[in-house]
Amino acid sequence: MDRSSRPGTARPRPEDPLRLWTIRSDPERALLERRGVLRTDGRRIPRYRQDAYAWMGEQLAKRVGPPPPGCRYPLWAWVQYGGEGRPQPDLRARGHCPPGTLAVRIEAVLPRRSVLLSDFQKWHAVLNRTYLARSERDARAFERALRRAGVTDAWPYPEPFASRVIQSWERVFELSDDEAWWGPARERQLQAVFWELHAAQVRRLTPFVSR
């Protein structure tokens, strides 16, 4: 990966290129080649994940720009799948797509201004609708506040706890904070969301059978 495409490069410019990798089914690959652009309508998102994906879409619209007409959910990709040293998704890993199906790893380069980066491990707080703590001390303080208020540790929380949880999710976009709690930034898994992928942005296609 060249220096200009690294997420940790100091003071990146909006026009700088960002290299990323997205896993797509073979029908999606064919659609991209036929139409020249790939977007998602969200029909394949499991119902229990739709709220989290919609929240990320709202963040993308607020931080990067509004979606194309009729597009609500963003596309997902990896920028650091295994840290800075192993950015590409490992095709030997399980779970990329349903087992036994033909899929493709797409390597693409997009303008940084069109992409929103986030920490994959932190993203699980949004998926699981839990409080995203800054530290172990912060996590314990929130748990104590719940107990004092007689609130069970289950979503949805009453106010003001629900708002505190949702506000905490914005920390998924903090990529270089407390390393003692989250580990070194260069070793983290970083994901990217964006509204659309154009065929002209594709640099390499690697077909594989998902495990």
Short mmCIF file of the C-alpha atoms (twelve columns), coordinates in Angstrom:
data_MODEL
# 
_entry.id   MODEL 
# 
loop_
_atom_site.group_PDB 
_atom_site.id 
_atom_site.type_symbol 
_atom_site.label_atom_id 
_atom_site.label_alt_id 
_atom_site.label_comp_id 
_atom_site.label_asym_id 
_atom_site.label_seq_id 
_atom_site.Cartn_x 
_atom_site.Cartn_y 
_atom_site.Cartn_z 
_atom_site.pdbx_PDB_model_num 
ATOM 1   C CA . MET A 1   0.000   0.000   0.000   1 
ATOM 2   C CA . ASP A 2   1.476   3.353   -0.971  1 
ATOM 3   C CA . ARG A 3   1.869   6.014   1.694   1 
ATOM 4   C CA . SER A 4   -0.867  8.255   0.330   1 
ATOM 5   C CA . SER A 5   -3.464  5.494   0.731   1 
ATOM 6   C CA . ARG A 6   -2.693  4.615   4.354   1 
ATOM 7   C CA . PRO A 7   -5.448  5.651   6.809   1 
ATOM 8   C CA . GLY A 8   -2.854  6.682   9.391   1 
ATOM 9   C CA . THR A 9   -0.958  9.106   7.137   1 
ATOM 10  C CA . ALA A 10  -0.735  12.532  8.763   1 
ATOM 11  C CA . ARG A 11  -3.190  15.162  7.542   1 
ATOM 12  C CA . PRO A 12  -4.763  13.240  4.659   1 
ATOM 13  C CA . ARG A 13  -6.329  15.400  1.979   1 
ATOM 14  C CA . PRO A 14  -9.893  14.769  0.713   1 
ATOM 15  C CA . GLU A 15  -8.600  14.134  -2.805  1 
ATOM 16  C CA . ASP A 16  -6.008  11.566  -1.664  1 
ATOM 17  C CA . PRO A 17  -6.617  8.006   -2.920  1 
ATOM 18  C CA . LEU A 18  -7.673  5.314   -0.470  1 
ATOM 19  C CA . ARG A 19  -7.163  1.651   -1.324  1 
ATOM 20  C CA . LEU A 20  -9.735  -0.757  0.025   1 
ATOM 21  C CA . TRP A 21  -11.121 -4.271  -0.438  1 
ATOM 22  C CA . THR A 22  -14.734 -5.380  -0.483  1 
ATOM 23  C CA . ILE A 23  -16.118 -8.927  -0.606  1 
ATOM 24  C CA . ARG A 24  -19.036 -9.339  -3.006  1 
ATOM 25  C CA . SER A 25  -21.111 -12.213 -4.322  1 
ATOM 26  C CA . ASP A 26  -20.610 -13.229 -7.924  1 
ATOM 27  C CA . PRO A 27  -24.032 -11.796 -8.946  1 
ATOM 28  C CA . GLU A 28  -22.947 -8.450  -7.487  1 
ATOM 29  C CA . ARG A 29  -19.722 -8.639  -9.472  1 
ATOM 30  C CA . ALA A 30  -21.739 -9.253  -12.626 1 
ATOM 31  C CA . LEU A 31  -24.048 -6.347  -11.788 1 
ATOM 32  C CA . LEU A 32  -21.065 -4.032  -11.334 1 
ATOM 33  C CA . GLU A 33  -19.631 -5.060  -14.690 1 
ATOM 34  C CA . ARG A 34  -22.982 -4.719  -16.466 1 
ATOM 35  C CA . ARG A 35  -24.114 -1.393  -14.991 1 
ATOM 36  C CA . GLY A 36  -20.747 0.154   -14.259 1 
ATOM 37  C CA . VAL A 37  -21.757 1.045   -10.689 1 
ATOM 38  C CA . LEU A 38  -22.694 -0.924  -7.580  1 
ATOM 39  C CA . ARG A 39  -25.022 0.288   -4.823  1 
ATOM 40  C CA . THR A 40  -27.079 -1.526  -2.200  1 
ATOM 41  C CA . ASP A 41  -30.780 -1.315  -1.444  1 
ATOM 42  C CA . GLY A 42  -30.469 -3.145  1.871   1 
ATOM 43  C CA . ARG A 43  -32.729 -6.057  0.970   1 
ATOM 44  C CA . ARG A 44  -30.113 -8.614  2.027   1 
ATOM 45  C CA . ILE A 45  -29.431 -7.014  5.413   1 
ATOM 46  C CA . PRO A 46  -30.835 -9.182  8.241   1 
ATOM 47  C CA . ARG A 47  -33.709 -7.472  10.006  1 
ATOM 48  C CA . TYR A 48  -31.904 -7.500  13.362  1 
ATOM 49  C CA . ARG A 49  -28.994 -5.574  11.771  1 
ATOM 50  C CA . GLN A 50  -30.999 -2.992  9.841   1 
ATOM 51  C CA . ASP A 51  -31.036 -0.368  12.605  1 
ATOM 52  C CA . ALA A 52  -27.243 -0.511  12.979  1 
ATOM 53  C CA . TYR A 53  -26.680 -0.295  9.217   1 
ATOM 54  C CA . ALA A 54  -29.159 2.570   8.931   1 
ATOM 55  C CA . TRP A 55  -27.300 4.401   11.732  1 
ATOM 56  C CA . MET A 56  -24.039 4.032   9.809   1 
ATOM 57  C CA . GLY A 57  -25.803 5.334   6.703   1 
ATOM 58  C CA . GLU A 58  -26.942 8.393   8.650   1 
ATOM 59  C CA . GLN A 59  -23.381 8.980   9.804   1 
ATOM 60  C CA . LEU A 60  -22.063 8.647   6.245   1 
ATOM 61  C CA . ALA A 61  -24.627 11.192  5.036   1 
ATOM 62  C CA . LYS A 62  -23.745 13.609  7.841   1 
ATOM 63  C CA . ARG A 63  -19.967 13.276  7.654   1 
ATOM 64  C CA . VAL A 64  -19.338 12.665  3.939   1 
ATOM 65  C CA . GLY A 65  -22.434 13.597  1.965   1 
ATOM 66  C CA . PRO A 66  -25.955 12.485  1.057   1 
ATOM 67  C CA . PRO A 67  -26.601 9.238   -0.801  1 
ATOM 68  C CA . PRO A 68  -27.596 8.937   -4.463  1 
ATOM 69  C CA . PRO A 69  -31.387 8.922   -5.010  1 
ATOM 70  C CA . GLY A 70  -33.012 5.744   -3.726  1 
ATOM 71  C CA . CYS A 71  -29.905 4.609   -1.810  1 
ATOM 72  C CA . ARG A 72  -30.205 4.331   1.968   1 
ATOM 73  C CA . TYR A 73  -27.579 1.830   3.046   1 
ATOM 74  C CA . PRO A 74  -23.835 2.096   2.379   1 
ATOM 75  C CA . LEU A 75  -21.442 -0.428  0.903   1 
ATOM 76  C CA . TRP A 76  -18.839 -1.924  3.231   1 
ATOM 77  C CA . ALA A 77  -15.138 -2.596  2.681   1 
ATOM 78  C CA . TRP A 78  -11.895 -3.251  4.525   1 
ATOM 79  C CA . VAL A 79  -8.974  -0.847  4.791   1 
ATOM 80  C CA . GLN A 80  -7.081  -2.863  7.416   1 
ATOM 81  C CA . TYR A 81  -8.429  -6.413  7.705   1 
ATOM 82  C CA . GLY A 82  -5.518  -7.687  9.773   1 
ATOM 83  C CA . GLY A 83  -3.896  -4.434  10.746  1 
ATOM 84  C CA . GLU A 84  -1.638  -2.214  8.671   1 
ATOM 85  C CA . GLY A 85  0.594   -5.136  7.711   1 
ATOM 86  C CA . ARG A 86  -2.253  -7.331  6.359   1 
ATOM 87  C CA . PRO A 87  -4.830  -4.974  4.889   1 
ATOM 88  C CA . GLN A 88  -6.501  -7.419  2.473   1 
ATOM 89  C CA . PRO A 89  -9.258  -9.808  3.631   1 
ATOM 90  C CA . ASP A 90  -7.976  -13.361 4.027   1 
ATOM 91  C CA . LEU A 91  -9.900  -15.496 1.552   1 
ATOM 92  C CA . ARG A 92  -9.122  -18.615 3.598   1 
ATOM 93  C CA . ALA A 93  -11.204 -17.255 6.480   1 
ATOM 94  C CA . ARG A 94  -14.764 -18.409 6.995   1 
ATOM 95  C CA . GLY A 95  -17.869 -16.265 6.905   1 
ATOM 96  C CA . HIS A 96  -17.232 -13.906 4.010   1 
ATOM 97  C CA . CYS A 97  -20.287 -15.289 2.164   1 
ATOM 98  C CA . PRO A 98  -22.498 -18.384 2.527   1 
ATOM 99  C CA . PRO A 99  -20.290 -21.496 2.415   1 
ATOM 100 C CA . GLY A 100 -19.744 -22.973 -1.026  1 
ATOM 101 C CA . THR A 101 -20.818 -19.883 -2.958  1 
ATOM 102 C CA . LEU A 102 -18.738 -18.149 -5.591  1 
ATOM 103 C CA . ALA A 103 -17.627 -14.696 -4.472  1 
ATOM 104 C CA . VAL A 104 -15.012 -12.108 -5.372  1 
ATOM 105 C CA . ARG A 105 -12.614 -9.867  -3.490  1 
ATOM 106 C CA . ILE A 106 -12.594 -6.479  -5.174  1 
ATOM 107 C CA . GLU A 107 -9.611  -4.194  -4.729  1 
ATOM 108 C CA . ALA A 108 -10.527 -0.588  -5.486  1 
ATOM 109 C CA . VAL A 109 -9.213  2.934   -5.056  1 
ATOM 110 C CA . LEU A 110 -11.657 5.661   -4.031  1 
ATOM 111 C CA . PRO A 111 -11.178 9.333   -3.187  1 
ATOM 112 C CA . ARG A 112 -10.802 9.670   0.565   1 
ATOM 113 C CA . ARG A 113 -13.521 12.329  0.603   1 
ATOM 114 C CA . SER A 114 -16.131 9.736   -0.425  1 
ATOM 115 C CA . VAL A 115 -15.281 7.231   2.338   1 
ATOM 116 C CA . LEU A 116 -16.000 7.088   6.067   1 
ATOM 117 C CA . LEU A 117 -13.578 5.014   8.163   1 
ATOM 118 C CA . SER A 118 -14.399 3.324   11.457  1 
ATOM 119 C CA . ASP A 119 -12.947 0.830   13.916  1 
ATOM 120 C CA . PHE A 120 -14.341 -2.665  13.309  1 
ATOM 121 C CA . GLN A 121 -14.082 -3.808  16.938  1 
ATOM 122 C CA . LYS A 122 -15.838 -0.696  18.202  1 
ATOM 123 C CA . TRP A 123 -18.537 -1.208  15.579  1 
ATOM 124 C CA . HIS A 124 -19.735 -4.226  17.563  1 
ATOM 125 C CA . ALA A 125 -21.120 -1.844  20.186  1 
ATOM 126 C CA . VAL A 126 -23.475 -0.469  17.530  1 
ATOM 127 C CA . LEU A 127 -24.372 -3.943  16.272  1 
ATOM 128 C CA . ASN A 128 -25.095 -5.140  19.814  1 
ATOM 129 C CA . ARG A 129 -26.623 -1.821  20.966  1 
ATOM 130 C CA . THR A 130 -24.320 -1.430  23.934  1 
ATOM 131 C CA . TYR A 131 -22.391 1.437   25.468  1 
ATOM 132 C CA . LEU A 132 -19.056 2.112   23.743  1 
ATOM 133 C CA . ALA A 133 -16.728 2.925   26.609  1 
ATOM 134 C CA . ARG A 134 -13.532 4.956   26.342  1 
ATOM 135 C CA . SER A 135 -11.811 2.794   28.939  1 
ATOM 136 C CA . GLU A 136 -12.434 0.065   31.481  1 
ATOM 137 C CA . ARG A 137 -13.033 2.767   34.082  1 
ATOM 138 C CA . ASP A 138 -15.626 4.415   31.834  1 
ATOM 139 C CA . ALA A 139 -17.364 1.066   31.242  1 
ATOM 140 C CA . ARG A 140 -17.599 0.338   34.967  1 
ATOM 141 C CA . ALA A 141 -18.914 3.827   35.693  1 
ATOM 142 C CA . PHE A 142 -21.704 3.377   33.152  1 
ATOM 143 C CA . GLU A 143 -22.616 -0.029  34.594  1 
ATOM 144 C CA . ARG A 144 -22.762 1.454   38.105  1 
ATOM 145 C CA . ALA A 145 -25.032 4.238   36.868  1 
ATOM 146 C CA . LEU A 146 -27.378 1.646   35.374  1 
ATOM 147 C CA . ARG A 147 -27.498 -0.325  38.620  1 
ATOM 148 C CA . ARG A 148 -28.131 2.780   40.725  1 
ATOM 149 C CA . ALA A 149 -31.055 3.662   38.473  1 
ATOM 150 C CA . GLY A 150 -32.398 0.110   38.605  1 
ATOM 151 C CA . VAL A 151 -31.953 -0.360  34.852  1 
ATOM 152 C CA . THR A 152 -31.323 -3.838  33.503  1 
ATOM 153 C CA . ASP A 153 -28.410 -4.252  31.113  1 
ATOM 154 C CA . ALA A 154 -30.621 -4.710  28.050  1 
ATOM 155 C CA . TRP A 155 -31.684 -2.535  25.128  1 
ATOM 156 C CA . PRO A 156 -33.680 -0.341  24.837  1 
ATOM 157 C CA . TYR A 157 -32.555 1.684   27.857  1 
ATOM 158 C CA . PRO A 158 -34.732 4.439   29.305  1 
ATOM 159 C CA . GLU A 159 -33.528 8.016   29.079  1 
ATOM 160 C CA . PRO A 160 -31.032 9.465   29.676  1 
ATOM 161 C CA . PHE A 161 -29.162 6.178   29.200  1 
ATOM 162 C CA . ALA A 162 -30.394 5.493   25.657  1 
ATOM 163 C CA . SER A 163 -29.054 8.851   24.478  1 
ATOM 164 C CA . ARG A 164 -25.737 8.236   26.224  1 
ATOM 165 C CA . VAL A 165 -25.380 4.882   24.482  1 
ATOM 166 C CA . ILE A 166 -26.202 6.266   21.030  1 
ATOM 167 C CA . GLN A 167 -23.869 9.217   21.541  1 
ATOM 168 C CA . SER A 168 -21.079 6.853   22.590  1 
ATOM 169 C CA . TRP A 169 -21.291 5.059   19.234  1 
ATOM 170 C CA . GLU A 170 -19.685 8.031   17.502  1 
ATOM 171 C CA . ARG A 171 -16.401 6.851   19.037  1 
ATOM 172 C CA . VAL A 172 -16.235 4.191   16.317  1 
ATOM 173 C CA . PHE A 173 -14.763 6.951   14.150  1 
ATOM 174 C CA . GLU A 174 -11.920 7.647   16.591  1 
ATOM 175 C CA . LEU A 175 -9.058  5.629   15.130  1 
ATOM 176 C CA . SER A 176 -6.096  6.646   17.276  1 
ATOM 177 C CA . ASP A 177 -7.424  7.041   20.833  1 
ATOM 178 C CA . ASP A 178 -6.488  5.153   24.033  1 
ATOM 179 C CA . GLU A 179 -4.119  2.409   22.855  1 
ATOM 180 C CA . ALA A 180 -4.019  0.851   26.327  1 
ATOM 181 C CA . TRP A 181 -7.733  0.025   25.914  1 
ATOM 182 C CA . TRP A 182 -8.004  -0.559  22.176  1 
ATOM 183 C CA . GLY A 183 -4.483  -1.529  21.155  1 
ATOM 184 C CA . PRO A 184 -2.099  0.135   18.671  1 
ATOM 185 C CA . ALA A 185 -3.816  1.845   15.737  1 
ATOM 186 C CA . ARG A 186 -1.560  0.055   13.248  1 
ATOM 187 C CA . GLU A 187 -2.888  -3.309  14.478  1 
ATOM 188 C CA . ARG A 188 -6.587  -2.476  14.438  1 
ATOM 189 C CA . GLN A 189 -9.159  -3.660  11.953  1 
ATOM 190 C CA . LEU A 190 -10.432 -0.653  10.013  1 
ATOM 191 C CA . GLN A 191 -13.540 -0.716  7.862   1 
ATOM 192 C CA . ALA A 192 -14.884 1.743   5.331   1 
ATOM 193 C CA . VAL A 193 -18.357 2.678   4.134   1 
ATOM 194 C CA . PHE A 194 -19.297 4.576   0.982   1 
ATOM 195 C CA . TRP A 195 -22.398 4.982   -1.161  1 
ATOM 196 C CA . GLU A 196 -21.304 3.489   -4.475  1 
ATOM 197 C CA . LEU A 197 -18.508 1.693   -6.261  1 
ATOM 198 C CA . HIS A 198 -17.772 2.473   -9.915  1 
ATOM 199 C CA . ALA A 199 -16.205 -0.063  -12.256 1 
ATOM 200 C CA . ALA A 200 -13.511 2.490   -13.139 1 
ATOM 201 C CA . GLN A 201 -12.369 2.458   -9.486  1 
ATOM 202 C CA . VAL A 202 -11.681 -1.296  -9.504  1 
ATOM 203 C CA . ARG A 203 -8.029  -2.343  -9.637  1 
ATOM 204 C CA . ARG A 204 -8.224  -6.115  -9.177  1 
ATOM 205 C CA . LEU A 205 -10.798 -8.910  -8.946  1 
ATOM 206 C CA . THR A 206 -9.971  -12.136 -7.100  1 
ATOM 207 C CA . PRO A 207 -12.659 -14.861 -7.397  1 
ATOM 208 C CA . PHE A 208 -12.907 -17.482 -4.639  1 
ATOM 209 C CA . VAL A 209 -15.299 -20.019 -3.163  1 
ATOM 210 C CA . SER A 210 -16.430 -18.952 0.287   1 
ATOM 211 C CA . ARG A 211 -15.791 -21.282 3.192   1 
# 
